[in-house]
N, C-alpha and C. Protein backbone atom coordinates (compact mmCIF):
# COMPACT_ATOMS: atom_id res chain seq x y z
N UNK A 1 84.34 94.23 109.38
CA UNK A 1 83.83 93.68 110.62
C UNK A 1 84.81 94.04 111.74
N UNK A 2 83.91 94.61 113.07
CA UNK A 2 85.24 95.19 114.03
C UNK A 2 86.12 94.03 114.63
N UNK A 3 85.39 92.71 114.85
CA UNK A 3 86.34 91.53 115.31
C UNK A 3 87.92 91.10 114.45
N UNK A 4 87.50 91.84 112.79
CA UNK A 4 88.61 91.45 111.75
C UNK A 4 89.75 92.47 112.13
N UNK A 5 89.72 94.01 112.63
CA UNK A 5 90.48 94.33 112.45
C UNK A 5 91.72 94.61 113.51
N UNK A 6 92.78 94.75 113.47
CA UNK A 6 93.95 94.12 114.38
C UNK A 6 93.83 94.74 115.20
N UNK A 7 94.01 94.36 116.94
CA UNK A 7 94.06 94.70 118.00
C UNK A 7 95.18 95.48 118.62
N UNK A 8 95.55 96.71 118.30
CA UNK A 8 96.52 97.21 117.96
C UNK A 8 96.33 98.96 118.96
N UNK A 9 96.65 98.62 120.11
CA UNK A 9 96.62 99.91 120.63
C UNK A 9 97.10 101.38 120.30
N UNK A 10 95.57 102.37 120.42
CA UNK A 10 95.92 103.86 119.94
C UNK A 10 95.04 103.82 118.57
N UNK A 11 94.86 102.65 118.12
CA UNK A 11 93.48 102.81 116.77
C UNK A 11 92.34 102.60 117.69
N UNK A 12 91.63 103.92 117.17
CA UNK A 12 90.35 104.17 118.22
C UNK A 12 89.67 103.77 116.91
N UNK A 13 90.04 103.43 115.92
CA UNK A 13 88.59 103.06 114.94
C UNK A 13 88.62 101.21 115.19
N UNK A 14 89.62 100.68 115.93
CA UNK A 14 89.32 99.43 116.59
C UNK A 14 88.56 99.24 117.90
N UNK A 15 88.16 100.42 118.58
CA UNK A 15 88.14 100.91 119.57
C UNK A 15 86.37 101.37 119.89
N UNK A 16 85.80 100.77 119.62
CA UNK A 16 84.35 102.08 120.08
C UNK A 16 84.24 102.26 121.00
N UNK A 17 84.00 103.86 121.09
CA UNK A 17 83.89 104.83 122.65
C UNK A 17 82.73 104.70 123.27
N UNK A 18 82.27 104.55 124.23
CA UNK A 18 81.73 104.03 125.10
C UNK A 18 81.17 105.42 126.34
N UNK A 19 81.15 106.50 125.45
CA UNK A 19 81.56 108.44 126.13
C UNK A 19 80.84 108.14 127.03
N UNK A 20 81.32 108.44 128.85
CA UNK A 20 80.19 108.53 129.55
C UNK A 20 79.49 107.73 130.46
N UNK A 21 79.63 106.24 129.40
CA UNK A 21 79.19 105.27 130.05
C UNK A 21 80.01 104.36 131.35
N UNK A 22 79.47 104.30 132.44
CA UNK A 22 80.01 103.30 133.58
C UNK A 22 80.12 101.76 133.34
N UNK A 23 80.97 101.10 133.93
CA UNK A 23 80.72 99.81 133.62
C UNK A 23 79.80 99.08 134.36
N UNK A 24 79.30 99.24 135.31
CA UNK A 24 77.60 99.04 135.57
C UNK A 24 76.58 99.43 134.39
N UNK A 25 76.60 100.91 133.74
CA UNK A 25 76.17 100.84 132.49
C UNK A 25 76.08 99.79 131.31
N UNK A 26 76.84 99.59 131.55
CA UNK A 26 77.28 98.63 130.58
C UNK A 26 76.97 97.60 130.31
N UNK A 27 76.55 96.46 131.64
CA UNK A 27 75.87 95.68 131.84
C UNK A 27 74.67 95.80 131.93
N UNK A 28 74.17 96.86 132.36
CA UNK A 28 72.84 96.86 131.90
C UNK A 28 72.87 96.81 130.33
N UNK A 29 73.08 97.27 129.89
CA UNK A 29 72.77 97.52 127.98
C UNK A 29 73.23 96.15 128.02
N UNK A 30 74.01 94.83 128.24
CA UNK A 30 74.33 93.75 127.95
C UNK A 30 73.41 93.22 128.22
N UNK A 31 72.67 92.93 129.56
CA UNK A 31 71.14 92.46 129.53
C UNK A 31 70.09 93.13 128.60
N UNK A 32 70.08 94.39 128.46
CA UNK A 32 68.90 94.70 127.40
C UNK A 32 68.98 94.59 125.72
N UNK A 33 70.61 93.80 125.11
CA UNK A 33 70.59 93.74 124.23
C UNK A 33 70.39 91.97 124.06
N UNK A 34 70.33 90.97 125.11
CA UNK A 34 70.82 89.78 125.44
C UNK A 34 69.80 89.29 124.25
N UNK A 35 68.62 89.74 124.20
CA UNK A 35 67.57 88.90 123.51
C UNK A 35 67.25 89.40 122.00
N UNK A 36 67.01 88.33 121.36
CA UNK A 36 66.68 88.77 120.10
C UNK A 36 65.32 89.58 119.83
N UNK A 37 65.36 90.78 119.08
CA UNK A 37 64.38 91.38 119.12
C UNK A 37 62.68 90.98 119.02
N UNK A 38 62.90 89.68 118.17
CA UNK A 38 61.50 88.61 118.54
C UNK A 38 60.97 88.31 119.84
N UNK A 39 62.11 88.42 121.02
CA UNK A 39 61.83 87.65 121.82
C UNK A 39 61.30 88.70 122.77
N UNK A 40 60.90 89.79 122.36
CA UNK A 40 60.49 91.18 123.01
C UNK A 40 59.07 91.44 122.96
N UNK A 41 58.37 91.70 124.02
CA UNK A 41 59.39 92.37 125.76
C UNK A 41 58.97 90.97 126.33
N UNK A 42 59.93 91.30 127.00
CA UNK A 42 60.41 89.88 128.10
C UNK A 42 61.10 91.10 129.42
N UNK A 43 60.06 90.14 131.21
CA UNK A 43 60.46 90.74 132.34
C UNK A 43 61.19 90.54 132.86
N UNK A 44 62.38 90.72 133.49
CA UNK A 44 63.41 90.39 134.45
C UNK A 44 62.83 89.77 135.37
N UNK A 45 63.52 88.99 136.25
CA UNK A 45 64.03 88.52 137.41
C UNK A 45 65.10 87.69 138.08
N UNK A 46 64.89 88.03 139.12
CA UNK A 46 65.90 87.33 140.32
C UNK A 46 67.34 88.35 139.93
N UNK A 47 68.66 87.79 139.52
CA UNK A 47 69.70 88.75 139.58
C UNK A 47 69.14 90.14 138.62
N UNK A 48 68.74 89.53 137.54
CA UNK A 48 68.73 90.89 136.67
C UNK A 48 68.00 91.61 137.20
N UNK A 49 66.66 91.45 137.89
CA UNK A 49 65.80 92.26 138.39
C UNK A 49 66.52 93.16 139.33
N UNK A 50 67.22 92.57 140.08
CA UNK A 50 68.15 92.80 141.93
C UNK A 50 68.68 94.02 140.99
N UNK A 51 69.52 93.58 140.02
CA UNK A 51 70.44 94.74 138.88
C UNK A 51 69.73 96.06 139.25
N UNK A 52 69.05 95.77 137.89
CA UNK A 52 67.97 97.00 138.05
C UNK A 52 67.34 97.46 138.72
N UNK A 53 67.14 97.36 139.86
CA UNK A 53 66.49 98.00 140.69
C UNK A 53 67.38 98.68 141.18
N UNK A 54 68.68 98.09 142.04
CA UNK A 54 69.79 99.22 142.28
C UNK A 54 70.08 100.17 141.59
N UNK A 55 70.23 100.19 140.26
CA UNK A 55 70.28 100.31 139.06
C UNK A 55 69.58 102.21 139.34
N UNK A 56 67.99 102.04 140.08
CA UNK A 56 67.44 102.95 139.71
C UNK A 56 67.63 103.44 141.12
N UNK A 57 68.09 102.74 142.10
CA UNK A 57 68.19 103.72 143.23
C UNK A 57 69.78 104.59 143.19
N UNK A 58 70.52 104.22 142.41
CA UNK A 58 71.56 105.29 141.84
C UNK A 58 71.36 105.95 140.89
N UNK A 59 70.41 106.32 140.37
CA UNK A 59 70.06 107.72 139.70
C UNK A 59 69.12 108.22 139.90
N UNK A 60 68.52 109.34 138.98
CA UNK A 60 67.50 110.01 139.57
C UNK A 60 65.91 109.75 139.87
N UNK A 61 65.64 108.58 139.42
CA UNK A 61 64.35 108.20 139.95
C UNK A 61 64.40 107.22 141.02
N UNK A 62 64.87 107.18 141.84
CA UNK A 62 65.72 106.56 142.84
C UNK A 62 64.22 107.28 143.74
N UNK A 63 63.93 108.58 144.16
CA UNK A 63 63.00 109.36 144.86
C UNK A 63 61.69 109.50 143.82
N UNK A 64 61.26 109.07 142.68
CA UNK A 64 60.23 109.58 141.94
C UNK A 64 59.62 107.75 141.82
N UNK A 65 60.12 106.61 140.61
CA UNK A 65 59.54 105.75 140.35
C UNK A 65 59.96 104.28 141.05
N UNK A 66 60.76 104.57 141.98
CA UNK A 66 61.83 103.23 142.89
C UNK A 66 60.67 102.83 144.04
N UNK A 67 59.95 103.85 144.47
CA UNK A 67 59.46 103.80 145.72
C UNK A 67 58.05 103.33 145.41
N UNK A 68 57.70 103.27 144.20
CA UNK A 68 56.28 103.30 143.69
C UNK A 68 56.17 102.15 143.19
N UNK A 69 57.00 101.28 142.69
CA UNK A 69 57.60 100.08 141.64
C UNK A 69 56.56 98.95 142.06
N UNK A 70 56.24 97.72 141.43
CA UNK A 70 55.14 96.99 141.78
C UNK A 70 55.51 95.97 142.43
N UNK A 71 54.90 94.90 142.81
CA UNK A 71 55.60 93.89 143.44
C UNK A 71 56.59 93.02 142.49
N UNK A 72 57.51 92.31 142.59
CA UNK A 72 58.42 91.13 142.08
C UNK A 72 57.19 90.32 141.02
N UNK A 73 56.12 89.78 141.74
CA UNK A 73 55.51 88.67 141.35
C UNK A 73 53.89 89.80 139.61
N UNK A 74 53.90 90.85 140.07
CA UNK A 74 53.73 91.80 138.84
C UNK A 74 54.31 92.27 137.97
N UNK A 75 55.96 91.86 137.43
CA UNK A 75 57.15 92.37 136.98
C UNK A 75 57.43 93.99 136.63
N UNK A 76 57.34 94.59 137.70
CA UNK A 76 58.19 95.73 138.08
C UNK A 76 58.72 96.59 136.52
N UNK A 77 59.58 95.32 136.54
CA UNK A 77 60.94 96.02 135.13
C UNK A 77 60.47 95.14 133.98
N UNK A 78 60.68 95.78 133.24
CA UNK A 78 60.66 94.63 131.54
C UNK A 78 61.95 95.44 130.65
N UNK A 79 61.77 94.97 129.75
CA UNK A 79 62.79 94.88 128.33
C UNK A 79 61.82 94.76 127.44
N UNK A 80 61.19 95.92 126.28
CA UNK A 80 60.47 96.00 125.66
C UNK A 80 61.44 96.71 124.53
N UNK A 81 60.95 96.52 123.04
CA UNK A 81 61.14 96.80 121.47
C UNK A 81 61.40 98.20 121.54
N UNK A 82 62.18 99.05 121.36
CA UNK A 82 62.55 100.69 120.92
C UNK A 82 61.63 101.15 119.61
N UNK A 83 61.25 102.55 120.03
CA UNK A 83 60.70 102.92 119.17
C UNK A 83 61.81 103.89 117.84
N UNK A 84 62.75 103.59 117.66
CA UNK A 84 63.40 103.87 116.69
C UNK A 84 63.56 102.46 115.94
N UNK A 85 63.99 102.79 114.42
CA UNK A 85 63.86 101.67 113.72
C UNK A 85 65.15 100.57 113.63
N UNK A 86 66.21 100.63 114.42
CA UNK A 86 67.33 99.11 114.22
C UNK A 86 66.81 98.43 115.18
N UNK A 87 67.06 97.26 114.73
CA UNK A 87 66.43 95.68 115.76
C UNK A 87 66.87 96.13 117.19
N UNK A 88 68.50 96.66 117.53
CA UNK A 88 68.59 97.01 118.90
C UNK A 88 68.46 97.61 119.80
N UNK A 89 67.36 98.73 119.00
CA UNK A 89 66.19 99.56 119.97
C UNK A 89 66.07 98.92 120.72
N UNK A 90 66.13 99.58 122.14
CA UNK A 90 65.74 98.42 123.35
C UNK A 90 64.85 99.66 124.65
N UNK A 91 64.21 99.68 125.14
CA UNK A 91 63.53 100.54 126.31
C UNK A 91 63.43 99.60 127.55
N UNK A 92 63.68 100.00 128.59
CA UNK A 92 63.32 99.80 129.75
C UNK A 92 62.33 100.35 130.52
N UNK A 93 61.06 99.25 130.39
CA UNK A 93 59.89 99.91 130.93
C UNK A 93 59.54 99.56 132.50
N UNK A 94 58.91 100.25 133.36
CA UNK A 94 58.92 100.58 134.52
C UNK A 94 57.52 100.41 135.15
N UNK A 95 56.50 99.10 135.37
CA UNK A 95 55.19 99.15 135.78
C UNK A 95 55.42 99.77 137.91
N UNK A 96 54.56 100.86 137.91
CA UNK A 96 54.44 101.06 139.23
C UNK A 96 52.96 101.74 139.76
N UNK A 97 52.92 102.27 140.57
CA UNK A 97 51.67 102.54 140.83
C UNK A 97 50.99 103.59 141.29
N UNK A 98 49.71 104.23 140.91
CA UNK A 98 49.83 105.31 140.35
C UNK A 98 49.86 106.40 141.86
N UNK A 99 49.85 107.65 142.09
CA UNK A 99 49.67 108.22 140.79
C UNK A 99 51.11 108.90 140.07
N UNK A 100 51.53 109.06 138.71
CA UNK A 100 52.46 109.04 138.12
C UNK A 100 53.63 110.65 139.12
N UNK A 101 54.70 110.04 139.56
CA UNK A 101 55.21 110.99 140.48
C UNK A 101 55.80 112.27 139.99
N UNK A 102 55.78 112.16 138.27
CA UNK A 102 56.33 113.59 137.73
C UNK A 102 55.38 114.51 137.19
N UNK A 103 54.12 113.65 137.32
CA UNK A 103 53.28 114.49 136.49
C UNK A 103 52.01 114.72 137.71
N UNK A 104 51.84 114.43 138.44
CA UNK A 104 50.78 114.64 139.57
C UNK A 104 50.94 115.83 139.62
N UNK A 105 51.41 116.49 139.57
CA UNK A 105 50.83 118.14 140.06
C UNK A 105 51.38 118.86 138.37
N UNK A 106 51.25 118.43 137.32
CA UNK A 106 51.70 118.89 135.89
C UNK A 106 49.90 119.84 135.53
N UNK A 107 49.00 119.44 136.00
CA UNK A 107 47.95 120.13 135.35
C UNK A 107 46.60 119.12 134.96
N UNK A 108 45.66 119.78 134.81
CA UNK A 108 44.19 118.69 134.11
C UNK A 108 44.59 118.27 132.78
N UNK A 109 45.92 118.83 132.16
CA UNK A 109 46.02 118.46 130.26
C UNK A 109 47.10 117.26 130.54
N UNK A 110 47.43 116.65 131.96
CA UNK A 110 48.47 115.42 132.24
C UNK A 110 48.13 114.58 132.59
N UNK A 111 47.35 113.94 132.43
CA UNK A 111 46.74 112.91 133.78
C UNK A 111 48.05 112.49 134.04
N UNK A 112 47.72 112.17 135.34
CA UNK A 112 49.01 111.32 136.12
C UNK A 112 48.42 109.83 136.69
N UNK A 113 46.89 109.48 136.43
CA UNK A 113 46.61 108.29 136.90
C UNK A 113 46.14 108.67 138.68
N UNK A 114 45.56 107.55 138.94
CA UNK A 114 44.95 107.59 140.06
C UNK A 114 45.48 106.44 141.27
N UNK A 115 45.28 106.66 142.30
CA UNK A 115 46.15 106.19 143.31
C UNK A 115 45.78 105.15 143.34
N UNK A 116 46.82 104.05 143.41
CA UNK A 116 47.25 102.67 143.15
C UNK A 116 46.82 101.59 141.84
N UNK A 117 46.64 102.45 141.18
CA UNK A 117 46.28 102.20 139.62
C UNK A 117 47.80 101.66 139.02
N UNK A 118 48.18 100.92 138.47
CA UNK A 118 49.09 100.28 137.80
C UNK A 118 49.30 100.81 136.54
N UNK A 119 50.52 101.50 136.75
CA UNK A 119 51.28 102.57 135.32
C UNK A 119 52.46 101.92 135.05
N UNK A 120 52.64 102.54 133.44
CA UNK A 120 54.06 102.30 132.89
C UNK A 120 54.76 103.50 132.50
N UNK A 121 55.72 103.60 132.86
CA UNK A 121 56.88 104.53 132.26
C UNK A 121 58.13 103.76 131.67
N UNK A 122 58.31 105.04 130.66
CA UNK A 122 59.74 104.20 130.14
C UNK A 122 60.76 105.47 130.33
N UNK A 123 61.80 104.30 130.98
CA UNK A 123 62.94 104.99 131.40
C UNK A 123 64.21 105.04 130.40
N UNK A 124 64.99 105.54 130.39
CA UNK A 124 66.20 105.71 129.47
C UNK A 124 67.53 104.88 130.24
N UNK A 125 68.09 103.73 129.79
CA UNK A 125 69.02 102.79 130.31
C UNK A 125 69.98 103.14 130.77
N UNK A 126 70.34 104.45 130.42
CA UNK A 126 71.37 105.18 131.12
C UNK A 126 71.34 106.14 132.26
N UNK A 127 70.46 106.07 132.33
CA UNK A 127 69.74 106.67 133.56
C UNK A 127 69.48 105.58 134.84
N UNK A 128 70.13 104.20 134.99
CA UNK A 128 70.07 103.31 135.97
C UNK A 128 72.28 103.27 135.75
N UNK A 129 72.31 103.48 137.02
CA UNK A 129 73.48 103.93 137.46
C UNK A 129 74.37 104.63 137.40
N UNK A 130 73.60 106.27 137.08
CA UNK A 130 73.60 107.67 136.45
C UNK A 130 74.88 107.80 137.43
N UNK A 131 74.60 107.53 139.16
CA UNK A 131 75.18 108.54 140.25
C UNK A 131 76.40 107.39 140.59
N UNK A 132 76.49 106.22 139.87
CA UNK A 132 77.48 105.18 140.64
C UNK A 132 78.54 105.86 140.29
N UNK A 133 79.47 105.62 141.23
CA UNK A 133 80.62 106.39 141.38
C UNK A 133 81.84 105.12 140.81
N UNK A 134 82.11 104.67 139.88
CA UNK A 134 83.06 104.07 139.27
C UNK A 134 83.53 104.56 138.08
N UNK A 135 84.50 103.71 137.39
CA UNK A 135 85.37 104.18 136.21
C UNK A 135 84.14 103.76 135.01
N UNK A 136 84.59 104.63 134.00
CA UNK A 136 83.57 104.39 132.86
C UNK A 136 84.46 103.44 131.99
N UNK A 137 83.15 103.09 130.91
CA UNK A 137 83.81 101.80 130.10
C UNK A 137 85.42 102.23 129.54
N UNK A 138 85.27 103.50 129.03
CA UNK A 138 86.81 104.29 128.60
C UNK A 138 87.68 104.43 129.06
N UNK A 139 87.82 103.85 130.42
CA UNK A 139 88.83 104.60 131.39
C UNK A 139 89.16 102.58 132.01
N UNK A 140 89.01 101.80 131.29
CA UNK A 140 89.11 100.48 131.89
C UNK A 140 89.40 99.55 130.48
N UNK A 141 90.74 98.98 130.64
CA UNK A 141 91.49 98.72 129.32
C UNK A 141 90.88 97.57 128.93
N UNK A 142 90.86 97.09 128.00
CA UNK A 142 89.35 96.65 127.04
C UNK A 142 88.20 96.30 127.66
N UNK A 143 87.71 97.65 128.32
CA UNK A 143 86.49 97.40 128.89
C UNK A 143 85.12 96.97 127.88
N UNK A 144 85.41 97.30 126.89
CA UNK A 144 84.30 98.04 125.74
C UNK A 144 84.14 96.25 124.96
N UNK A 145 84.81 95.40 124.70
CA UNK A 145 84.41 94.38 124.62
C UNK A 145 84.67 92.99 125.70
N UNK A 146 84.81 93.73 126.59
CA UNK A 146 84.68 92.31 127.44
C UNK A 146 83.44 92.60 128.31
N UNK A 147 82.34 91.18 128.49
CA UNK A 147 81.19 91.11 129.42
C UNK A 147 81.59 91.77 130.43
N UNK A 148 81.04 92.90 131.16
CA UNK A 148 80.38 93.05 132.79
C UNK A 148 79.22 92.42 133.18
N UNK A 149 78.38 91.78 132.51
CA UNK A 149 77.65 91.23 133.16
C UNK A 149 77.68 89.58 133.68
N UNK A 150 77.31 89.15 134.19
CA UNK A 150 77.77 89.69 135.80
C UNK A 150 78.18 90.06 136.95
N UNK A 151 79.67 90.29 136.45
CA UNK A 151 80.69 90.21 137.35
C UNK A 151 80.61 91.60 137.94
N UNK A 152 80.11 92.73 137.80
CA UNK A 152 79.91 93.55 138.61
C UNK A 152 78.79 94.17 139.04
N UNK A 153 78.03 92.76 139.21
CA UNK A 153 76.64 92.77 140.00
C UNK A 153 77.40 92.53 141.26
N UNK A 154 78.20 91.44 141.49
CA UNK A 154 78.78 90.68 142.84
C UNK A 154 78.63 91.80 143.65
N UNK A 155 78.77 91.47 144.33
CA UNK A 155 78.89 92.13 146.17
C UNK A 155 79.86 92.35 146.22
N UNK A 156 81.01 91.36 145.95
CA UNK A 156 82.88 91.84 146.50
C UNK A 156 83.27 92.37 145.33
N UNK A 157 82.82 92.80 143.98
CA UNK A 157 83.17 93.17 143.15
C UNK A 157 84.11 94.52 143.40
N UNK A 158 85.09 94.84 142.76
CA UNK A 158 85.68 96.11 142.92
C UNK A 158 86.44 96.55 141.99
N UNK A 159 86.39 98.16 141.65
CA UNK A 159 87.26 98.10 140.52
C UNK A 159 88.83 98.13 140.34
N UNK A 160 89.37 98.26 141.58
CA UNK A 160 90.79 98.34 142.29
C UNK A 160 91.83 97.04 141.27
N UNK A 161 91.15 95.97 140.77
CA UNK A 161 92.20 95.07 140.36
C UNK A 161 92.24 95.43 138.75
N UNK A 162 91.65 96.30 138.01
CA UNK A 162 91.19 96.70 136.88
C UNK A 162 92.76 97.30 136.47
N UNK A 163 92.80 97.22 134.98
CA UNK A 163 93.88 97.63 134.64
C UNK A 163 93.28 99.40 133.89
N UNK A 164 93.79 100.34 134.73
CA UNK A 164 92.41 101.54 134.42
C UNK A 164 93.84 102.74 133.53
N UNK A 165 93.26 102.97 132.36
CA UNK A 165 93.98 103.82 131.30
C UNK A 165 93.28 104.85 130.74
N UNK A 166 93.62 105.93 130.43
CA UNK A 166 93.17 107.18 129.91
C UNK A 166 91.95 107.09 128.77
N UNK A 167 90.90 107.71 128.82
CA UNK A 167 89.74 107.86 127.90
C UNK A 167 90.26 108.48 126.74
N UNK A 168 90.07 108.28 125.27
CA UNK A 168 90.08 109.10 124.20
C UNK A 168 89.24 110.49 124.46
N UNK A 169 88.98 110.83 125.55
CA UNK A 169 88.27 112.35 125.63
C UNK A 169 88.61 112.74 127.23
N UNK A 170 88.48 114.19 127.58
CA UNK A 170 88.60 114.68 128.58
C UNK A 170 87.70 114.25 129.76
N UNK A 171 88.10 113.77 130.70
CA UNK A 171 87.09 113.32 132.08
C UNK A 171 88.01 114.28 133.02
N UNK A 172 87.22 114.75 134.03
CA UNK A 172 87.34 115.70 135.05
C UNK A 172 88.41 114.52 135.96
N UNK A 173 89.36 115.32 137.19
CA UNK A 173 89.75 113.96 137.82
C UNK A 173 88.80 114.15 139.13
N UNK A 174 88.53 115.51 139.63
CA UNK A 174 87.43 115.57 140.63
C UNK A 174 87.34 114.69 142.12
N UNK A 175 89.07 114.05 142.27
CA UNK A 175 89.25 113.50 143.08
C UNK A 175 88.65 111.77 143.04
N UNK A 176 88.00 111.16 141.67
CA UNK A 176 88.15 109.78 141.55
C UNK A 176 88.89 109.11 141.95
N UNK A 177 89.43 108.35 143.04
CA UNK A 177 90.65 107.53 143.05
C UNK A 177 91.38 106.86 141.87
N UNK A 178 90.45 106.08 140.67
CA UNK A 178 90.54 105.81 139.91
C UNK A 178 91.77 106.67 138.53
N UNK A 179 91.04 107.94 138.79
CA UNK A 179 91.42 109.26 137.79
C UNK A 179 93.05 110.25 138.48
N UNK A 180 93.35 109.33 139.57
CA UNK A 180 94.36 110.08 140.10
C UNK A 180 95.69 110.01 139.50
N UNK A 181 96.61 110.89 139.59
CA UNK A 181 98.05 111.17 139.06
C UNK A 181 98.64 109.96 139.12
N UNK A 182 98.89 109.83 140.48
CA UNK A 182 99.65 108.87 141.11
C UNK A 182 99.42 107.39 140.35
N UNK A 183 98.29 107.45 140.08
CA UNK A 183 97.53 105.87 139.46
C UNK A 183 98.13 106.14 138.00
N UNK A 184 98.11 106.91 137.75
CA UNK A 184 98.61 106.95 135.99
C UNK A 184 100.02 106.21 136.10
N UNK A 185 100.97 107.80 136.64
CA UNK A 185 102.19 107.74 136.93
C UNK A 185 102.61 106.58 136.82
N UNK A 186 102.60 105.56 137.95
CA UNK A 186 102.64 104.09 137.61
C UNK A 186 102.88 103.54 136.65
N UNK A 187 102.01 103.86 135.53
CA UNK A 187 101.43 103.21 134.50
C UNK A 187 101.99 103.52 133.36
N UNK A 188 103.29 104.31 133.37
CA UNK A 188 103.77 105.34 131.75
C UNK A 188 105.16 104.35 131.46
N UNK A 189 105.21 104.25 130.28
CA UNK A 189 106.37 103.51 129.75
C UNK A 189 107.05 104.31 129.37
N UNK A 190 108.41 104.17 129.45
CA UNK A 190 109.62 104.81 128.23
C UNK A 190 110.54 103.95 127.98
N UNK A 191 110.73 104.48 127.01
CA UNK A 191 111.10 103.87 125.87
C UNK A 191 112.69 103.98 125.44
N UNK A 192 113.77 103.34 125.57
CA UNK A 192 115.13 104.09 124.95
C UNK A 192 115.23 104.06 123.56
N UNK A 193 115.40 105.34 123.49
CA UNK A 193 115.93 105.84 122.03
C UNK A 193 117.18 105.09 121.56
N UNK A 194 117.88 105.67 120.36
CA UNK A 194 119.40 105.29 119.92
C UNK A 194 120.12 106.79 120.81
N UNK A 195 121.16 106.35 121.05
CA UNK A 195 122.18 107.69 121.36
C UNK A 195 122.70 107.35 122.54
């Protein structure tokens, strides 16, 4: 069990990697794993909804299914059962209205639905805060089991007080503030030898 084994920095098999993922990511998958798979699908609202919706205006359907999305009081977003087989299959489905914005000009073998007809798509969870520009779960020292949700829904939230340490894999620094020299530098211990 991973809780049994000792907390012991540099064992990455105490450690699961998190490749990729943001800590906005993160919280989303914490809301979409929150419920027991019985209790599926069940719709968001109020904060979680607010979530997700930002959620999708930082990635790429931000211009395709954000603008189309249904009202609040039609639930927009849900949390529906994965079609792969462990209980924590989870999908994030997307009711909006038609006609479907990737497939409208795909051909007569696509329907895309008809204008203002009420559609579902399912989106991929990682794909809601694809473009946010923060540190990923790997790069934020025990990010990987402590809740983000909801502490970086807040408004004043920031990642500046974070204690932020090197990923077990290569990340670009690409000018991150986060990913900078200077921020490491800081951060390196030594150690005296004998002699």
């Amino acid at each position: 069990k991973l809780a049994d084994l000792p907390s012991r920095r540099g064992w990455l098999c105490a450690m699961p990697v998190w490749q990729n993922v943001n800590l906005k990511q993160k919280a989303i998958f914490e809301i979409i794993q929150r419920e027991d798979a019985r209790n599926l699908p069940y719709d968001l609202a109020d904060e979680e909804l607010d979530f997700f919706v930002r959620g999708l205006a930082c990635g790429p359907h931000a211009k395709t299914y954000l603008p189309q999305l249904v009202e609040r009081d039609k639930h927009p977003i849900s949390i529906a059962r994965g079609y792969a087989p462990p209980s924590y299959s989870r999908v994030v489905k997307l009711r909006f209205y038609g006609p479907d914005p990737l497939m409208k000009d795909a051909g007569p073998n696509w329907p895309s639905g008809s204008e203002g007809e009420i559609m579902e798509y399912i989106v991929g969870w990682r794909w809601l805060y694809a473009y946010w520009d923060g540190p990923l779960v790997d790069e934020v020292e025990d990010a990987w089991k402590t809740p983000q949700w909801p502490k970086v829904a807040q408004k004043d939230w920031t990642w500046e007080e974070l204690r932020i340490v090197s990923p077990p894999y290569w990340v670009p620094t690409d000018g991150r503030p986060w990913r900078s020299k200077d921020l490491h530098a800081a951060k390196l211990r030594v150690a005296k030898g004998k002699g």
